[in-house]
Each structure stands twice: as structure tokens, then as C-alpha cells.
mmCIF file of C-alpha atoms in Angstrom:
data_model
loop_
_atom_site.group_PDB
_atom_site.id
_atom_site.type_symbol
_atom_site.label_atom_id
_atom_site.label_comp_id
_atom_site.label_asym_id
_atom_site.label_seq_id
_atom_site.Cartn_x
_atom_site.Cartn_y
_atom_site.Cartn_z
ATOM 1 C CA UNK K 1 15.013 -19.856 -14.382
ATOM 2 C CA UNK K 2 14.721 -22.137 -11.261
ATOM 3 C CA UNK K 3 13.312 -20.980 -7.843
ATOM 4 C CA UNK K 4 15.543 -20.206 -5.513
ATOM 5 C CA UNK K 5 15.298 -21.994 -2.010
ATOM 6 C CA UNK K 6 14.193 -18.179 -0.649
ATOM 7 C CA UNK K 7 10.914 -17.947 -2.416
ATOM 8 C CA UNK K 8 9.863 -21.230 -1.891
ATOM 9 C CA UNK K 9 10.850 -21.177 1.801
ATOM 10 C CA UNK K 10 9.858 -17.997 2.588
ATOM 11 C CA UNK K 11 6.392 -18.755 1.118
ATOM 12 C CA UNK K 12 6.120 -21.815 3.231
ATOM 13 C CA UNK K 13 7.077 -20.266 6.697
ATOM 14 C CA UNK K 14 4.196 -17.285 5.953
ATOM 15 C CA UNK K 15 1.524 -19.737 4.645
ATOM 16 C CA UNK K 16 2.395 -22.101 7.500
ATOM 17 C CA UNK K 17 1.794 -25.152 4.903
ATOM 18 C CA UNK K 18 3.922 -27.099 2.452
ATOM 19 C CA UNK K 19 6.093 -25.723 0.235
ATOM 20 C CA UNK K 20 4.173 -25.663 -2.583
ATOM 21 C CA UNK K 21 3.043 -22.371 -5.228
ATOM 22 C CA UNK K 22 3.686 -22.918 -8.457
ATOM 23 C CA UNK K 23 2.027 -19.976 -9.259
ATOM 24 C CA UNK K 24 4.460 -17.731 -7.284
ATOM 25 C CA UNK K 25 7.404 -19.894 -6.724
ATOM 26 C CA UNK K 26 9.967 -17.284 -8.045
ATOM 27 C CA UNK K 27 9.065 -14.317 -6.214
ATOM 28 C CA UNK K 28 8.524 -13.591 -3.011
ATOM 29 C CA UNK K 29 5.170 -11.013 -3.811
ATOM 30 C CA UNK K 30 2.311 -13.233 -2.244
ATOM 31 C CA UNK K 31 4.160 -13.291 1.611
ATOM 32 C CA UNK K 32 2.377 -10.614 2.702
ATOM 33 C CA UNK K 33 -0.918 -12.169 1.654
ATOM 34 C CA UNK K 34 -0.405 -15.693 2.869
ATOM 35 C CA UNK K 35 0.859 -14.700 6.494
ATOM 36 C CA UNK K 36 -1.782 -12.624 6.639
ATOM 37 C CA UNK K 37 -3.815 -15.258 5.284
ATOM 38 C CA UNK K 38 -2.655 -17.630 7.990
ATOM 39 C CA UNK K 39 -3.565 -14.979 10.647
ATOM 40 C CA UNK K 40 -7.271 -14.809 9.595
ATOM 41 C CA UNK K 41 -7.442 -18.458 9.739
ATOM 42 C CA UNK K 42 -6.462 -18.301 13.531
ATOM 43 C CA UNK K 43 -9.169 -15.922 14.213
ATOM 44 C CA UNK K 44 -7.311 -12.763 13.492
ATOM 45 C CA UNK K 45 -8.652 -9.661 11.765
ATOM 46 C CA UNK K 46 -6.199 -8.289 9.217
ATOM 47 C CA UNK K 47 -5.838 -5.167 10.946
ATOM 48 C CA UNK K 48 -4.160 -7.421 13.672
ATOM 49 C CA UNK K 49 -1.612 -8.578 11.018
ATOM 50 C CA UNK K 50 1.206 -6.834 9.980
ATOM 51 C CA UNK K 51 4.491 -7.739 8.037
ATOM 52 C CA UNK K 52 6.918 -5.504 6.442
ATOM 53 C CA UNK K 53 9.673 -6.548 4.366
ATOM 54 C CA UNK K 54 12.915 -5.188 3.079
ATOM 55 C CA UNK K 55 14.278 -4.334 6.713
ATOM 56 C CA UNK K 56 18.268 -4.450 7.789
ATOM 57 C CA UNK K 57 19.583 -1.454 6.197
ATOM 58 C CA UNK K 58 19.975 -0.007 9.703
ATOM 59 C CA UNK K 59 16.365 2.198 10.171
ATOM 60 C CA UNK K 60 13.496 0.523 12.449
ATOM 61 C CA UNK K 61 11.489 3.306 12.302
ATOM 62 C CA UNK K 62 8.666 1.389 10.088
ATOM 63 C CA UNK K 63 9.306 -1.478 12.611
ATOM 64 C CA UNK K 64 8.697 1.149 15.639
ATOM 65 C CA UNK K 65 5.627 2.520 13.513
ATOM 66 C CA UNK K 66 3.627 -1.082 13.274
ATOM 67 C CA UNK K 67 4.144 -2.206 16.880
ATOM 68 C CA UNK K 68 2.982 0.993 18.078
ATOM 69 C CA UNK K 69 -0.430 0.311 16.277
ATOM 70 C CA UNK K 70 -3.418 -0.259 19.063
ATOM 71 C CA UNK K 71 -4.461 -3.366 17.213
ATOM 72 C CA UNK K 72 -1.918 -5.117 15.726
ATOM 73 C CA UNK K 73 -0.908 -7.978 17.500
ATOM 74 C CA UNK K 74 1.411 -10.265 15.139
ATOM 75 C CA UNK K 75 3.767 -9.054 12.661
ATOM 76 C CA UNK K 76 6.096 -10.692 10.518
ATOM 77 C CA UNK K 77 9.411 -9.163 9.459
ATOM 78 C CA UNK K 78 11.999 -10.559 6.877
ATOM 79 C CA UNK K 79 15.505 -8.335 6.961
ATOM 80 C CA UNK K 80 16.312 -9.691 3.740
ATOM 81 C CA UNK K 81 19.404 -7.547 3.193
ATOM 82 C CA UNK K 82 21.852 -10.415 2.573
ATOM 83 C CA UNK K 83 19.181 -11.593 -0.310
ATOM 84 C CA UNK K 84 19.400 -8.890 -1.835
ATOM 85 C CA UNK K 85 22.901 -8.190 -1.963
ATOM 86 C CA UNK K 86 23.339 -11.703 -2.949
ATOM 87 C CA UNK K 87 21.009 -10.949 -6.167
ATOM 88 C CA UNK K 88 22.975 -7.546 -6.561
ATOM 89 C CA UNK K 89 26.320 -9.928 -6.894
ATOM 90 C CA UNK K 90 25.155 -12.596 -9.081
ATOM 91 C CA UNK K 91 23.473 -9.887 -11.614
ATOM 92 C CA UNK K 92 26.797 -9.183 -12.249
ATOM 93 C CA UNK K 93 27.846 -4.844 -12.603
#
């Protein structure tokens, strides 16, 4: 199975380094902890981080929910709903 360009691009944008995790490089799992990860290394406390995932099925409610949050003051958001209909599809029925 090769990676596909969204896991290893993905990965890079949160790390904000190089594309390179071979340890993770088909999933997407470890975004949360690198661009939180990145955050920390600015001088961030992770309770000023936030990222949430799986958005653009039409609800920002959790979106709403972590910018309303006294401390948080970056978040990163993937709506990743055209990856995952693009899985669905080549999965076949």
C-alpha cells in the first residue's frame, strides 16, 4: 500500500517541517499531535491549541464550541469531506 499525497502532506503542514514520517506516513492519526506539537514549540500551552478534524458535513457547532474556549488561541481544522468520499469510491460498494 503506498501513501497517499494526503497523509504525507497533511502531516507536513501540522508539523511545519519536511515531509517526512515513516512511522505514520499512511494515516493521518499523529496531526493532532504534531500541530499541537508545533504550537508548544512557539511558546504555546496545549490548552491554547486546538484542531478538530472530520468537518464539512454541514454542522460547525464543534467549530463554534473550540473558538468559544477562553484560552484557545490557534486551531487547526481539516474539512476533509472530499477525502473521505474519495476513499468511500475507490473501496469500491
Amino acid at each position: 500500500m503506498a501513501a497517499t499525497i494526503t497523509s504525507v502532506s497533511r502531516q507536513a503542514l501540522f508539523a511545519g517541517k519536511p515531509p517526512y514520517f515513516p512511522s505514520s506516513i499512511h494515516t493521518t492519526d499523529r496531526e493532532p499531535a504534531l500541530w499541537t506539537q508545533f504550537w508548544t514549540d512557539q511558546g504555546l500551552t496545549a490548552k491554547e491549541v486546538g484542531y478538530l478534524k472530520s468537518l464539512g458535513d454541514g454542522t460547525i457547532d464543534a467549530v463554534a464550541e473550540l473558538v468559544a474556549r477562553p484560552t484557545m488561541r490557534i486551531i487547526g481544522l481539516v474539512v476533509d469531506k472530499i477525502d473521505r468520499l474519495c476513499t468511500a469510491w475507490n473501496s469500491g460498494p
